XYZ file of C-alpha atoms in Angstrom:
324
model
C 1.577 -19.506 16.402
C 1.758 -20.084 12.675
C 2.551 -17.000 10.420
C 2.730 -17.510 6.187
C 4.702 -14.621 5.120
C 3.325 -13.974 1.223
C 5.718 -11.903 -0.711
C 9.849 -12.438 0.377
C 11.280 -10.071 -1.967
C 11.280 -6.320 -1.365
C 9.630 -5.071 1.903
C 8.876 -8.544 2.100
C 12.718 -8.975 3.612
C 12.139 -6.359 6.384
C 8.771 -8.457 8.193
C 11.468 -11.524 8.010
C 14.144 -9.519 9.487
C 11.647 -8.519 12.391
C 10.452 -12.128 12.926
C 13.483 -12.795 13.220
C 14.246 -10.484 15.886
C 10.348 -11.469 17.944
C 11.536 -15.058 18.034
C 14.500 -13.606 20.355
C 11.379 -12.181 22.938
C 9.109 -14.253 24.892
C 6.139 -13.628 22.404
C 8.110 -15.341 19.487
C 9.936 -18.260 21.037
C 7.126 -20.549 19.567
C 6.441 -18.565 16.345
C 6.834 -20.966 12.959
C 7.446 -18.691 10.019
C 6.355 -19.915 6.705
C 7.024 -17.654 3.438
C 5.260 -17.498 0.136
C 6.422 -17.713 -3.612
C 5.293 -18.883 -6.989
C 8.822 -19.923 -8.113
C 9.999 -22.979 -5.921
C 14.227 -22.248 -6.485
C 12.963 -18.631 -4.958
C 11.027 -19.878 -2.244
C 13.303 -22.664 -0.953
C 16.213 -19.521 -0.785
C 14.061 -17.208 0.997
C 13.243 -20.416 3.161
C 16.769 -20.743 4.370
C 18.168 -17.352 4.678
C 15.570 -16.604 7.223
C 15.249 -19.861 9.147
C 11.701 -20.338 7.901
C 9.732 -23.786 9.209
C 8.552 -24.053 5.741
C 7.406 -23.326 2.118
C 4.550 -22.720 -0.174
C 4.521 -22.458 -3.930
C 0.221 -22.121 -3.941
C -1.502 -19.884 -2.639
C -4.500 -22.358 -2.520
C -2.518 -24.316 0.077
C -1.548 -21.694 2.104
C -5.196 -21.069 2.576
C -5.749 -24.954 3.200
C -2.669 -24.585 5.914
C -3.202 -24.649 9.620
C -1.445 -21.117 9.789
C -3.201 -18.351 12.233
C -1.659 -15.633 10.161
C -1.401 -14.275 7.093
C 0.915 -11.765 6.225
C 0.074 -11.034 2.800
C 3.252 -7.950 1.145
C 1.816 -7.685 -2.535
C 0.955 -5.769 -5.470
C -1.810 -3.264 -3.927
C -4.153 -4.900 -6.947
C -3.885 -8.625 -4.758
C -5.222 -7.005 -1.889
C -8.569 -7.538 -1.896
C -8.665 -10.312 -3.813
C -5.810 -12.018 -1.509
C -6.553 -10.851 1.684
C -10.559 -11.824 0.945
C -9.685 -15.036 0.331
C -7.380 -15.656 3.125
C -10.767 -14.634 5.307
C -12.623 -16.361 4.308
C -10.599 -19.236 4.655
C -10.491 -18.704 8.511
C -7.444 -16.964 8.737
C -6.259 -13.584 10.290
C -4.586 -10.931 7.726
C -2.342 -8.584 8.076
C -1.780 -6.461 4.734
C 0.574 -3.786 4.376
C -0.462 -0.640 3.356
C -2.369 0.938 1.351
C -5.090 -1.075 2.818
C -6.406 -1.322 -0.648
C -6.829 0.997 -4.289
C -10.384 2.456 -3.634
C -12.450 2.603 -0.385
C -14.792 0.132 -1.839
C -12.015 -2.510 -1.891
C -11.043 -1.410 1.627
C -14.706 -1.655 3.192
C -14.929 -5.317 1.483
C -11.980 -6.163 3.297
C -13.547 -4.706 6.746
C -16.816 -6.346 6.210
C -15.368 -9.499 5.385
C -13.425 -9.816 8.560
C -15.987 -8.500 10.426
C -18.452 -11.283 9.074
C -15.932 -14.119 9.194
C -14.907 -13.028 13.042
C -10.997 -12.620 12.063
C -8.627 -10.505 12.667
C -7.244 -7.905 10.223
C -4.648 -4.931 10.680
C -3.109 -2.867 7.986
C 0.567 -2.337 8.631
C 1.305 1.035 8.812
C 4.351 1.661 11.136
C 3.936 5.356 10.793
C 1.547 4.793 13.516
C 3.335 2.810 15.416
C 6.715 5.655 15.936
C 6.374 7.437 19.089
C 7.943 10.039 18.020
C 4.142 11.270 16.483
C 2.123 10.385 19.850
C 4.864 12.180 21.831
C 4.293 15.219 19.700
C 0.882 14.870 19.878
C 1.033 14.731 23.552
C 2.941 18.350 23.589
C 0.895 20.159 21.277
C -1.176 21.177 24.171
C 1.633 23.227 25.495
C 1.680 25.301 22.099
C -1.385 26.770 23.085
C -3.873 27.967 19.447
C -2.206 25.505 16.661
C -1.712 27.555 13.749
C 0.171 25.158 11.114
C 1.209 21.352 10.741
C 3.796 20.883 7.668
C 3.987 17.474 6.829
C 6.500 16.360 4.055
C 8.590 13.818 2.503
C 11.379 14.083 -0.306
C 13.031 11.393 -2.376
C 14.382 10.286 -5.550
C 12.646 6.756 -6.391
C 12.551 4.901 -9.987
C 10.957 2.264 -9.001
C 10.756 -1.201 -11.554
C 8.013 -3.425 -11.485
C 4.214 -3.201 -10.628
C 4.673 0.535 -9.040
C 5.041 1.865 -12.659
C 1.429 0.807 -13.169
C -1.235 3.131 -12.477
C -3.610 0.548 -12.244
C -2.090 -2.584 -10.459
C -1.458 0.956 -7.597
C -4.297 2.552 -7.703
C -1.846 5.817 -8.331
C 1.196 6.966 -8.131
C 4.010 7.560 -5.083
C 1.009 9.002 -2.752
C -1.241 6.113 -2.480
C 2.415 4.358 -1.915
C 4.796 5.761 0.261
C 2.820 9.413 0.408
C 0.396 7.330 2.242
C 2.929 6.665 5.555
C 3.227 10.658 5.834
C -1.066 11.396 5.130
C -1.133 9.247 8.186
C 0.938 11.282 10.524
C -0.650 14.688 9.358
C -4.099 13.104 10.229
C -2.704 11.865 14.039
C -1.597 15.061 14.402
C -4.389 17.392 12.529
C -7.317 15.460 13.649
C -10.827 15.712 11.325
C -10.585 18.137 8.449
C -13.522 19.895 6.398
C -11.972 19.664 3.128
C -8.421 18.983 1.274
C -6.772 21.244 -1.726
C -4.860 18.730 -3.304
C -2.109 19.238 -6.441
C 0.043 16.313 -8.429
C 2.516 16.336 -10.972
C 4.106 13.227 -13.205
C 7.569 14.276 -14.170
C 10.667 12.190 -14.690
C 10.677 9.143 -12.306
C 9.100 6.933 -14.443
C 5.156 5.990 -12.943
C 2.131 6.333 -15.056
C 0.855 7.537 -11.816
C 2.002 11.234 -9.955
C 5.645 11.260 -8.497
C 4.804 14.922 -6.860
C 1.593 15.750 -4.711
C 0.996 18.649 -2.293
C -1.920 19.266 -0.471
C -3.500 21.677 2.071
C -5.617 20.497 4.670
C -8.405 22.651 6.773
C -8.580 21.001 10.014
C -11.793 21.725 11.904
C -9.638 22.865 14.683
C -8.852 25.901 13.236
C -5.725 25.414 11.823
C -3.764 24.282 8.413
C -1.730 21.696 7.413
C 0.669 21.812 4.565
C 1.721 18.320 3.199
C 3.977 17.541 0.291
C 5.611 14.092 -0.808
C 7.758 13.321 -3.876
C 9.473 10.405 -5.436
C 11.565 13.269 -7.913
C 13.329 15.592 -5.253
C 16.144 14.972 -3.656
C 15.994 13.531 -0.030
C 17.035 16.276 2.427
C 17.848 15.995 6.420
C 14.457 18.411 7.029
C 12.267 18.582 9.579
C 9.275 15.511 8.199
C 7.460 17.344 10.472
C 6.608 20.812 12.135
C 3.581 22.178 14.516
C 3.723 25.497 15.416
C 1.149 27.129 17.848
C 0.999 30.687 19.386
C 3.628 29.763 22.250
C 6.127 28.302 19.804
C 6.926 25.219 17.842
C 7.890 20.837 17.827
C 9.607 20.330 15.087
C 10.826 16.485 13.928
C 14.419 16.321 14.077
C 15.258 14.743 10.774
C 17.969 12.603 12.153
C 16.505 8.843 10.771
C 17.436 5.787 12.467
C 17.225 1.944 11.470
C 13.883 0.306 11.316
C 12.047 4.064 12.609
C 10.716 6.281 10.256
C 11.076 9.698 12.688
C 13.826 11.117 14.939
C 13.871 12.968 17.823
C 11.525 16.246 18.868
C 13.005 19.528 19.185
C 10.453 21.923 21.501
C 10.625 25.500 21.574
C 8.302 26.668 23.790
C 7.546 30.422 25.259
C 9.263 30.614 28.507
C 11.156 26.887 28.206
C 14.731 27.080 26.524
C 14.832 25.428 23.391
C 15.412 21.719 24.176
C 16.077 18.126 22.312
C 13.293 15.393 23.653
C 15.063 11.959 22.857
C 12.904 9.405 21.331
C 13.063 5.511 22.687
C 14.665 3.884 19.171
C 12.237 0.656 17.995
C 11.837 -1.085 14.832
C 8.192 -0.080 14.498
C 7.578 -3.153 11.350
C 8.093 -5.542 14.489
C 6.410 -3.194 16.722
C 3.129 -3.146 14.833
C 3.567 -7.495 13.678
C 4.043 -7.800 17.537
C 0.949 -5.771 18.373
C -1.457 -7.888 16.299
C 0.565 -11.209 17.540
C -0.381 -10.476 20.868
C -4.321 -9.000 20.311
C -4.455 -12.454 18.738
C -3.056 -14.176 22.331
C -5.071 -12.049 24.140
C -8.593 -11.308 22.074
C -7.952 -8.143 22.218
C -8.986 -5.602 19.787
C -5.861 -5.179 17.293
C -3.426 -1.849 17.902
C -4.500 0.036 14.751
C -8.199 -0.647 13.896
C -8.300 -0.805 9.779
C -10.893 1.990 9.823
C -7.429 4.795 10.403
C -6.306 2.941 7.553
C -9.187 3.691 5.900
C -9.447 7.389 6.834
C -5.868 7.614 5.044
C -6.849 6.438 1.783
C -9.811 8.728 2.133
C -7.752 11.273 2.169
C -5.156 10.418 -0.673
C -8.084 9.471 -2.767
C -9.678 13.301 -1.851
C -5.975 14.450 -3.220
C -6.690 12.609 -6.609
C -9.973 13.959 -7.218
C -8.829 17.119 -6.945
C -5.827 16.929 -9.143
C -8.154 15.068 -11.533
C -5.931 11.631 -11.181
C -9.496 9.154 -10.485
């Protein structure tokens, strides 16, 4: 199996540090990594600090390459263009998320793979904790779900290409805000309609640093969500379901290469208890899920249409703070 990493610098590093840790398992003891960039000095370094088979300094000839795999980390502006390309070229994509700026660049990407019988998972490793599924699992037990809170707190300057509006398609929502959208929708389920706010204030984007939003699930409850690249990252709760025979609440407590902790369940009639989470690195998790649906046929692990659903749903948050 032949994977062409494009992109080695920023989250870039962390797929190489997980191929790096597949080609220790069965799956990846034939993998040949490949990485991506324009400048050759850069290439050839990113090429030997992560054992790589090989480099490209064209995109053209990755695309004329006998890899299966394309692993495309870019500006959120390349990936349509990129990821189109690399379809229609034969090859199976894997983009990380947003899966694109608008849903019209999305459902060309969909249609595309779809028509050229590829392959083609947005990596969102949200999904992929199990500390969400596991609390979706329990919320039976809550009985009537009143409230989901959903949130997210940092302070983030970013350089680069994330200052643009444009080249993002927003602001911090549409980029990080996006990971925590995704876990309020596992957990909420379909919603009638979104009240969304955003704010620009000091951390430099042309886009919004600050959004909130409430959601009106159609099963009767709310969720509260509210992500920021200006606030101060606290040890909170990222996430909280309450119900009318008590509450799961996300411990806080973040460990290496997961986004979410632990549960903590406080249930009518159960003493409050700590459920302990199996700790994976859910990047290699999700790259390992669409390695093996391309061994096996099999449908991929996280169809692109979720992926879709939560850009829907930021995009819903910028029409109604009048960002698109």
């Amino acid at each position: 199996m032949k994977i062409t990493l494009v992109g080695c610098r920023g989250f870039g590093r962390v797929h190489l540090n997980a191929y790096t840790e597949l080609r220790k398992e069965e799956i990846g003891k034939d993998l040949e990594i490949y990485v991506f960039s324009r400048t050759e000095e850069f290439a050839k370094e990113c090429m030997k600090e992560f054992d790589a088979n090989g480099y490209f300094t064209s995109y053209d000839d990755v695309l004329k390459s006998d890899a299966n795999i394309i692993d495309l980390v870019v500006s959120h502006d390349a990936h349509e263009t990129m990821g189109v390309k690399a379809m229609q070229a034969g090859k199976n994509v894997m983009i990380e998320k947003p899966i694109a700026r608008t849903e019209e660049e999305a459902q060309s990407l969909i249609n595309t793979s779809i028509k050229k019988g590829v392959k083609f998972m947005v990596l969102e490793n949200h999904y992929f904790d199990p500390t969400v599924w596991k609390a979706k699992e329990l919320m039976a037990s809550l009985g009537k779900i009143s409230l989901i809170i959903v949130r997210n707190t940092r302070r983030n300057s970013p350089p680069g290409w994330r200052r643009d509006k444009r080249l993002m398609g927003g602001g911090a929502l549409i980029d990080g805000g996006i990971h925590y959208i995704d876990t309020m929708l596992n957990l909420g389920g379909e919603y009638s309609e979104i009240k969304g706010l955003c704010k620009n204030t000091f951390s430099g984007l042309e886009g919004e640093d600050t959004s909130g939003g409430i959601f009106n699930f159609k099963g009767g409850y709310l969720g509260i969500f509210m992500y920021s690249w200006a606030s101060k990252s606290e040890n909170f709760s990222h996430f909280e379901i309450y119900g009318e025979r008590g509450s799961i609440k996300e411990d806080g407590v973040i460990y290496s290469g997961k986004p979410y902790g632990n549960l903590i369940v406080d249930i009518e009639g159960i003493k409050e208890k700590m459920i302990q989470i199996e700790k994976i690195n859910t990047v290699k998790e999700e790259i390992k899920g669409f390695i093996n649906a391309l061994i096996h046929n099999n449908e991929v692990p996280m169809n692109p249409k979720i992926a879709l659903r939560d850009l829907i749903a930021v995009r819903e948050i910028y029409r109604q703070c009048g960002e698109i």
